[in-house]
mmCIF file of C-alpha atoms and ligand atoms in Angstrom:
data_model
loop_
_atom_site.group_PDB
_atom_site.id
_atom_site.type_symbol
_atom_site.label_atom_id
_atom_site.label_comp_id
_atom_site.label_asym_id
_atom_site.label_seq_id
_atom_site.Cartn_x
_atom_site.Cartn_y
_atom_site.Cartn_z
ATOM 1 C CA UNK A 1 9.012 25.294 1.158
ATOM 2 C CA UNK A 2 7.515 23.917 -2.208
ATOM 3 C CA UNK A 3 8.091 20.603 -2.879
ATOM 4 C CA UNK A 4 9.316 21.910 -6.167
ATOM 5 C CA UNK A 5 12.492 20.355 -7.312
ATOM 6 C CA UNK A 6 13.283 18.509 -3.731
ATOM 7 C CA UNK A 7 15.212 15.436 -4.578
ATOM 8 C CA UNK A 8 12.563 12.666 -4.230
ATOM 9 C CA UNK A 9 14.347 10.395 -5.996
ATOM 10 C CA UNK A 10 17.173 10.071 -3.559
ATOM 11 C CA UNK A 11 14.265 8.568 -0.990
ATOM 12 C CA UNK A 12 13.365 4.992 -0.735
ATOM 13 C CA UNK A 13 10.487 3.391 0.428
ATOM 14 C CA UNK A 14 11.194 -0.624 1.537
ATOM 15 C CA UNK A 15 8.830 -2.724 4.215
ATOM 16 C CA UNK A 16 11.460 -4.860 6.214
ATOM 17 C CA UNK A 17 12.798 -4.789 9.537
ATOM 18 C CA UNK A 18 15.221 -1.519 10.466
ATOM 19 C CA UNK A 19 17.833 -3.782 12.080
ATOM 20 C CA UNK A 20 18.913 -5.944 8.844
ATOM 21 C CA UNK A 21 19.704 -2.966 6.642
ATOM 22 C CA UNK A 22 23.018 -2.268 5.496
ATOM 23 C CA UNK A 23 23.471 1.570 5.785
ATOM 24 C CA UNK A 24 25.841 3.921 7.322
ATOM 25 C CA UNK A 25 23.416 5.062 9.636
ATOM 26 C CA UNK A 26 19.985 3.948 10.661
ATOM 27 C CA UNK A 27 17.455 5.708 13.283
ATOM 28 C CA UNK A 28 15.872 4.432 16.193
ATOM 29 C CA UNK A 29 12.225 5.761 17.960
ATOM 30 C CA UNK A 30 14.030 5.663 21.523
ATOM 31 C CA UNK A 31 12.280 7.271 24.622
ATOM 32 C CA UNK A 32 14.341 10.607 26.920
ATOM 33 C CA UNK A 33 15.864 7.979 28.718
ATOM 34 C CA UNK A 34 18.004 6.508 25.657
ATOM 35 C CA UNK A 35 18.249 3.302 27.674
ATOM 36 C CA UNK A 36 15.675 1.061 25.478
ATOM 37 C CA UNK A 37 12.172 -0.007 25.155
ATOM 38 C CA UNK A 38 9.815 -1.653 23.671
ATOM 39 C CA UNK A 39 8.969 -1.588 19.847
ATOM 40 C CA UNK A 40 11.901 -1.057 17.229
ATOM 41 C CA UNK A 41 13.876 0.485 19.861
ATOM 42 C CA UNK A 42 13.837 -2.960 22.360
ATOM 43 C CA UNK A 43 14.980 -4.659 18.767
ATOM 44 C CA UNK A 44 17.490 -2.606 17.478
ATOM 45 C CA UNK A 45 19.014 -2.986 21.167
ATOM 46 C CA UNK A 46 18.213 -6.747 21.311
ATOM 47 C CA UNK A 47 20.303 -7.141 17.409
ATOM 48 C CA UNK A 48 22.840 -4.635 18.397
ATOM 49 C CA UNK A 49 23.654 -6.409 22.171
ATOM 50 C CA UNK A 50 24.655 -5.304 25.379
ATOM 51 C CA UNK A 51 27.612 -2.816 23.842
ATOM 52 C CA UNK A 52 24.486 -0.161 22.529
ATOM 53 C CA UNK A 53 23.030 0.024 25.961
ATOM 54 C CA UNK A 54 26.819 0.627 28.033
ATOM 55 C CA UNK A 55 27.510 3.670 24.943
ATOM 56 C CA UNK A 56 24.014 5.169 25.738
ATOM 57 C CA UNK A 57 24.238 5.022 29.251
ATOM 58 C CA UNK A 58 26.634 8.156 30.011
ATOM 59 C CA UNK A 59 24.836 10.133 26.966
ATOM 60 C CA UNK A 60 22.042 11.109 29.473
ATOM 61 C CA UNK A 61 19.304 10.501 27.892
ATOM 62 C CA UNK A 62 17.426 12.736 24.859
ATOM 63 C CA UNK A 63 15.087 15.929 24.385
ATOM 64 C CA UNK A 64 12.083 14.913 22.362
ATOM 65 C CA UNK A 65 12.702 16.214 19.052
ATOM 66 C CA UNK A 66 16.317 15.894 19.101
ATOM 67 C CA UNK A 67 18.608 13.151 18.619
ATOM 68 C CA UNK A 68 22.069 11.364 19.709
ATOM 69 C CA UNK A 69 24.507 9.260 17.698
ATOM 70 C CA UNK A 70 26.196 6.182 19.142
ATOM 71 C CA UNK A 71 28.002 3.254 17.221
ATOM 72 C CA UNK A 72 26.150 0.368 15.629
ATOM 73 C CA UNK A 73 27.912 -2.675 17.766
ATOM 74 C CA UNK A 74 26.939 -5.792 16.500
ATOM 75 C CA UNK A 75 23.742 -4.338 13.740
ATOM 76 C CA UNK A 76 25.228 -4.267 9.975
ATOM 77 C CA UNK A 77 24.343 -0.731 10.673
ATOM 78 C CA UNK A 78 27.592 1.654 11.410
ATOM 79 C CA UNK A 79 25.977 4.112 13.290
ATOM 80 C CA UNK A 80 22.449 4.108 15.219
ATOM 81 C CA UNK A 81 20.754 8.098 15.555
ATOM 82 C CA UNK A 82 18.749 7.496 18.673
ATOM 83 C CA UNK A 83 16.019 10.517 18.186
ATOM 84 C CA UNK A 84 12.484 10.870 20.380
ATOM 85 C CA UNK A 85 9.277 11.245 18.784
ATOM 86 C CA UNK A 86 6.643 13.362 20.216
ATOM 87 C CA UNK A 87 3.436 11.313 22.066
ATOM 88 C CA UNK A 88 0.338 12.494 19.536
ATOM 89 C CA UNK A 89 -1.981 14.277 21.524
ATOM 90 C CA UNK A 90 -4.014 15.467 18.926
ATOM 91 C CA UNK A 91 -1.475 17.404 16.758
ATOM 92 C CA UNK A 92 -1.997 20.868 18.384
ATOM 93 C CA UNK A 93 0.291 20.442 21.249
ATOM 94 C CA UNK A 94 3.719 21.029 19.147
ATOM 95 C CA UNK A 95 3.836 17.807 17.495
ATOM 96 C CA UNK A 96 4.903 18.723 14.129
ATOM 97 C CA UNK A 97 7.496 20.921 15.166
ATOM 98 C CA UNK A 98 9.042 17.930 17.683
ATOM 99 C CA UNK A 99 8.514 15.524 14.921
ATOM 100 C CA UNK A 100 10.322 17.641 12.144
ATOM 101 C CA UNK A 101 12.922 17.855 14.621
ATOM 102 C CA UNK A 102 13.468 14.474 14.891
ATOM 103 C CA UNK A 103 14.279 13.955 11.153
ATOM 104 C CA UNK A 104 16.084 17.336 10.555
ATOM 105 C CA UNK A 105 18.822 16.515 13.786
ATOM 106 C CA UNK A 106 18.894 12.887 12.934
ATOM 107 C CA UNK A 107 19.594 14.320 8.922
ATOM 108 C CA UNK A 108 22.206 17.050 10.477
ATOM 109 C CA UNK A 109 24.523 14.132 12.749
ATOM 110 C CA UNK A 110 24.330 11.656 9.892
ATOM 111 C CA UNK A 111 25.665 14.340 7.859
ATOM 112 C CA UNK A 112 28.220 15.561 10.112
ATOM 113 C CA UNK A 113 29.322 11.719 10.946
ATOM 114 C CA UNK A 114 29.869 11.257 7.189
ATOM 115 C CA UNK A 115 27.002 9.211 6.678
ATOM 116 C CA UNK A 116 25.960 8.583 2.967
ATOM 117 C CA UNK A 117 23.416 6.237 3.607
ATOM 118 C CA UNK A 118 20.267 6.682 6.247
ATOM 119 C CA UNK A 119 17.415 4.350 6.959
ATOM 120 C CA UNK A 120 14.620 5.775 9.427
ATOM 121 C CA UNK A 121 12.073 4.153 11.287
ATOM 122 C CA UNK A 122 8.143 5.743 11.793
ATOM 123 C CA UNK A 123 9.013 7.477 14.520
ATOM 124 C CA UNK A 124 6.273 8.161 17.160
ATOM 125 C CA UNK A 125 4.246 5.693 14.760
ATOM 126 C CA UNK A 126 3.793 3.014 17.536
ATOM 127 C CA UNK A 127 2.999 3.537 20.533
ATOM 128 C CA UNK A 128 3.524 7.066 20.396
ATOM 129 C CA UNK A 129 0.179 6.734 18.894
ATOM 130 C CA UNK A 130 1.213 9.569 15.412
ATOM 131 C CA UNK A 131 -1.280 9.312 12.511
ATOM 132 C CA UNK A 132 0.542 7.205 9.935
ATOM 133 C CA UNK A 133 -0.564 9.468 7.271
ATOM 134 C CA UNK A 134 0.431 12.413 8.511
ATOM 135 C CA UNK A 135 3.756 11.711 10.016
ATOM 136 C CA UNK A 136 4.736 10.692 6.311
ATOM 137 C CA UNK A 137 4.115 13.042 4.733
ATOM 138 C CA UNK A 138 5.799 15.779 7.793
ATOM 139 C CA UNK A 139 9.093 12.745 7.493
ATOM 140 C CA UNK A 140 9.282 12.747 4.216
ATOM 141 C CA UNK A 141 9.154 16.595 3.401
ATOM 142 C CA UNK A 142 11.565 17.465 6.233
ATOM 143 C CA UNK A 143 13.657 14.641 4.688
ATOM 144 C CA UNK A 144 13.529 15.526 0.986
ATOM 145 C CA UNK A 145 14.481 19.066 2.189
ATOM 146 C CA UNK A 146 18.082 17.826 4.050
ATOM 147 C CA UNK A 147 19.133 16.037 1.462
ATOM 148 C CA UNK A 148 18.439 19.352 -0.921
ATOM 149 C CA UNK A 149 21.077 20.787 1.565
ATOM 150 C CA UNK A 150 23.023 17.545 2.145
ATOM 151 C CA UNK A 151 24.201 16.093 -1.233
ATOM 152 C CA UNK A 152 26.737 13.728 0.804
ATOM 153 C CA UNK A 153 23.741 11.622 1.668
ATOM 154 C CA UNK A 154 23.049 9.926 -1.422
ATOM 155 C CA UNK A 155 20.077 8.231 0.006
ATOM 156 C CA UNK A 156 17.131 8.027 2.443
ATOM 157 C CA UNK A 157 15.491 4.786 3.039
ATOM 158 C CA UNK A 158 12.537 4.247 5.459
ATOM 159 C CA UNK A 159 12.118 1.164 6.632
ATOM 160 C CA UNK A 160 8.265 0.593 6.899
ATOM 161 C CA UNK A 161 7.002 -2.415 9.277
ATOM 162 C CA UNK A 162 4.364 -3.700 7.535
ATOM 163 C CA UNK A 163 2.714 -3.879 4.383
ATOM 164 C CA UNK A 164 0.307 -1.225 5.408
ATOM 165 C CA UNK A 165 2.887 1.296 6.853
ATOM 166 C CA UNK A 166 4.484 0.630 3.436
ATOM 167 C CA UNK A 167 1.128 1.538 1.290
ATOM 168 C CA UNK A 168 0.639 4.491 3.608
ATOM 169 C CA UNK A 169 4.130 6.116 2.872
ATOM 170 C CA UNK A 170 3.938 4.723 -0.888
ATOM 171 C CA UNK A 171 0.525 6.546 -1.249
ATOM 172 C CA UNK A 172 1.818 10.103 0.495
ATOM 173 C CA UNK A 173 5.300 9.614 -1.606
ATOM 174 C CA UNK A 174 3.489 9.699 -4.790
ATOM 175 C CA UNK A 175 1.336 12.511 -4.344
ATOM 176 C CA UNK A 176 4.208 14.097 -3.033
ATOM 177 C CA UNK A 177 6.699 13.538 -5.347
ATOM 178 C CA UNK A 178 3.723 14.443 -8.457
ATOM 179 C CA UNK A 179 3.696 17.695 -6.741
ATOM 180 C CA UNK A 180 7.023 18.634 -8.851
ATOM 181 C CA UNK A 181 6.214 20.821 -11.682
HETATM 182 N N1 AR6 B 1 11.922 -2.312 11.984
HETATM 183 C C1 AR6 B 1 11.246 -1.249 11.465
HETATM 184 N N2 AR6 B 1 10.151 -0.713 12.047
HETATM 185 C C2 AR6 B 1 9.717 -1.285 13.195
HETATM 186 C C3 AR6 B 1 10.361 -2.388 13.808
HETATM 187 C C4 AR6 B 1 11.508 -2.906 13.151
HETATM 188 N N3 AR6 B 1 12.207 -3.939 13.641
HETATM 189 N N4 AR6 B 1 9.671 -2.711 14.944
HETATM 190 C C5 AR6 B 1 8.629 -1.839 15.036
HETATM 191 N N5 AR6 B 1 8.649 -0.989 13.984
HETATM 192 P P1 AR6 B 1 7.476 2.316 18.073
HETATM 193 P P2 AR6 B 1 7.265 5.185 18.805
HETATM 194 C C6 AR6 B 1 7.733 0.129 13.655
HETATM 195 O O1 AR6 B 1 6.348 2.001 18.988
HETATM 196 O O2 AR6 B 1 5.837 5.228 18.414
HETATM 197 C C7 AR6 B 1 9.584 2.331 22.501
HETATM 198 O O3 AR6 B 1 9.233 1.565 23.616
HETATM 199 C C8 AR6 B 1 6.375 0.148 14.312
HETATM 200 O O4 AR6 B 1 5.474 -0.725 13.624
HETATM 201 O O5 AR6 B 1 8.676 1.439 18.114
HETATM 202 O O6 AR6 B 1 8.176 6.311 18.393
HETATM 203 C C9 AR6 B 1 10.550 3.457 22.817
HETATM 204 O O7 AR6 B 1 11.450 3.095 23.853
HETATM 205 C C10 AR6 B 1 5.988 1.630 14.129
HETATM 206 O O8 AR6 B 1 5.466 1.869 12.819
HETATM 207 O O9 AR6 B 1 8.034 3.849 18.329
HETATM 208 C C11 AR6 B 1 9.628 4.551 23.223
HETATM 209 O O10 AR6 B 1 9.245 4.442 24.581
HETATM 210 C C12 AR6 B 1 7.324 2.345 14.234
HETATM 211 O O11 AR6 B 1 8.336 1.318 14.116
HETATM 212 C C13 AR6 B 1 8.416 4.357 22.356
HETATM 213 O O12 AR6 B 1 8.413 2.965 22.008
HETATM 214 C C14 AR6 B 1 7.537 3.062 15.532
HETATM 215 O O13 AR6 B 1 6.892 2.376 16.596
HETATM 216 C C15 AR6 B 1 8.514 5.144 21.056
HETATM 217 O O14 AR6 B 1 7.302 5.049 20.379
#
């Protein structure tokens, strides 16, 4: 799809920690098990407390490239989309496709779950070991096309941990969104 017309405006680009933001929905980069980790996973479970972990439990666990919605608990978060990122292993092993997937479910359940507000994480970014660069620009397309389809989600955020994650998304947004015509 061109990037012609796809609402960038409607996506937000903020460095900050996933777990303080106040949205209806924010996404985590969990592992097939669903039952925590290390990463932003092991702190979205550490700020959300022991109520995430017992409402994962009996989802049993996650396909890479999909995703599964529980309750926020104790984050200022309503909802957490638990989704798993592919492990890079050199991009030719289906890793776009499971990444796109990640962002397109987690866009789909926040939709469905009435969510007008999303904040995502870099999923498969850590120690997933993803190329920064190109897993923006792959998020950020995917996401721009949802929320064509998906005008009940006003906005997008992605929470970038770092100022460099933040440069790297803020340099792939704007050639991105100049792409418009
Ligand atoms: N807020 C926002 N982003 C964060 C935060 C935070 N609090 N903490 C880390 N990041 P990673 P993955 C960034 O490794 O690569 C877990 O153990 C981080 O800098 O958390 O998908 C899971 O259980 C990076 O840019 O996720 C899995 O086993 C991005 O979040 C595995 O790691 C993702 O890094 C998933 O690996």
């Amino acid at each position: 799809m061109s990037a012609t017309n796809l609402p960038w405006g409607r996506i937000e680009l903020v460095e900050g920690d996933i777990t303080k933001q106040e949205v209806d929905a924010i996404v985590n980069a969990a592992n097939t098990s669903l039952l925590g980790g290390g990463g932003v996973d092991g702190a979205i479970h550490r700020a959300a407390g022991p109520g995430l972990l017992a409402e994962c439990r009996p989802l049993g666990g996650c396909d890479v490239g999909s995703a599964k919605i529980t309750g926020g608990h104790n984050l200022p978060a309503k909802h957490v989309i638990h989704t798993v990122g592919p492990v890079y292993h050199g991009g030719d092993k289906g890793e776009p496709d499971l990444l796109a997937g990640c962002y397109r479910t987690a866009m789909q359940l926040a939709d469905e779950n009435g969510c007008r507000s999303i904040a995502f994480s870099a999923i498969s970014c850590g120690v997933y070991g993803y190329p920064m660069a190109d897993a923006a620009r792959l998020a950020m397309t995917v996401v721009a096309e949802e929320l064509a389809k998906r005008p009940k989600i006003e906005v997008a955020r992605f929470v970038l941990f770092g100022r460099d994650a933040l440069q790297v998304f803020t340099d792939v947004y704007r050639d991105l969104a100049a792409s418009r015509s």
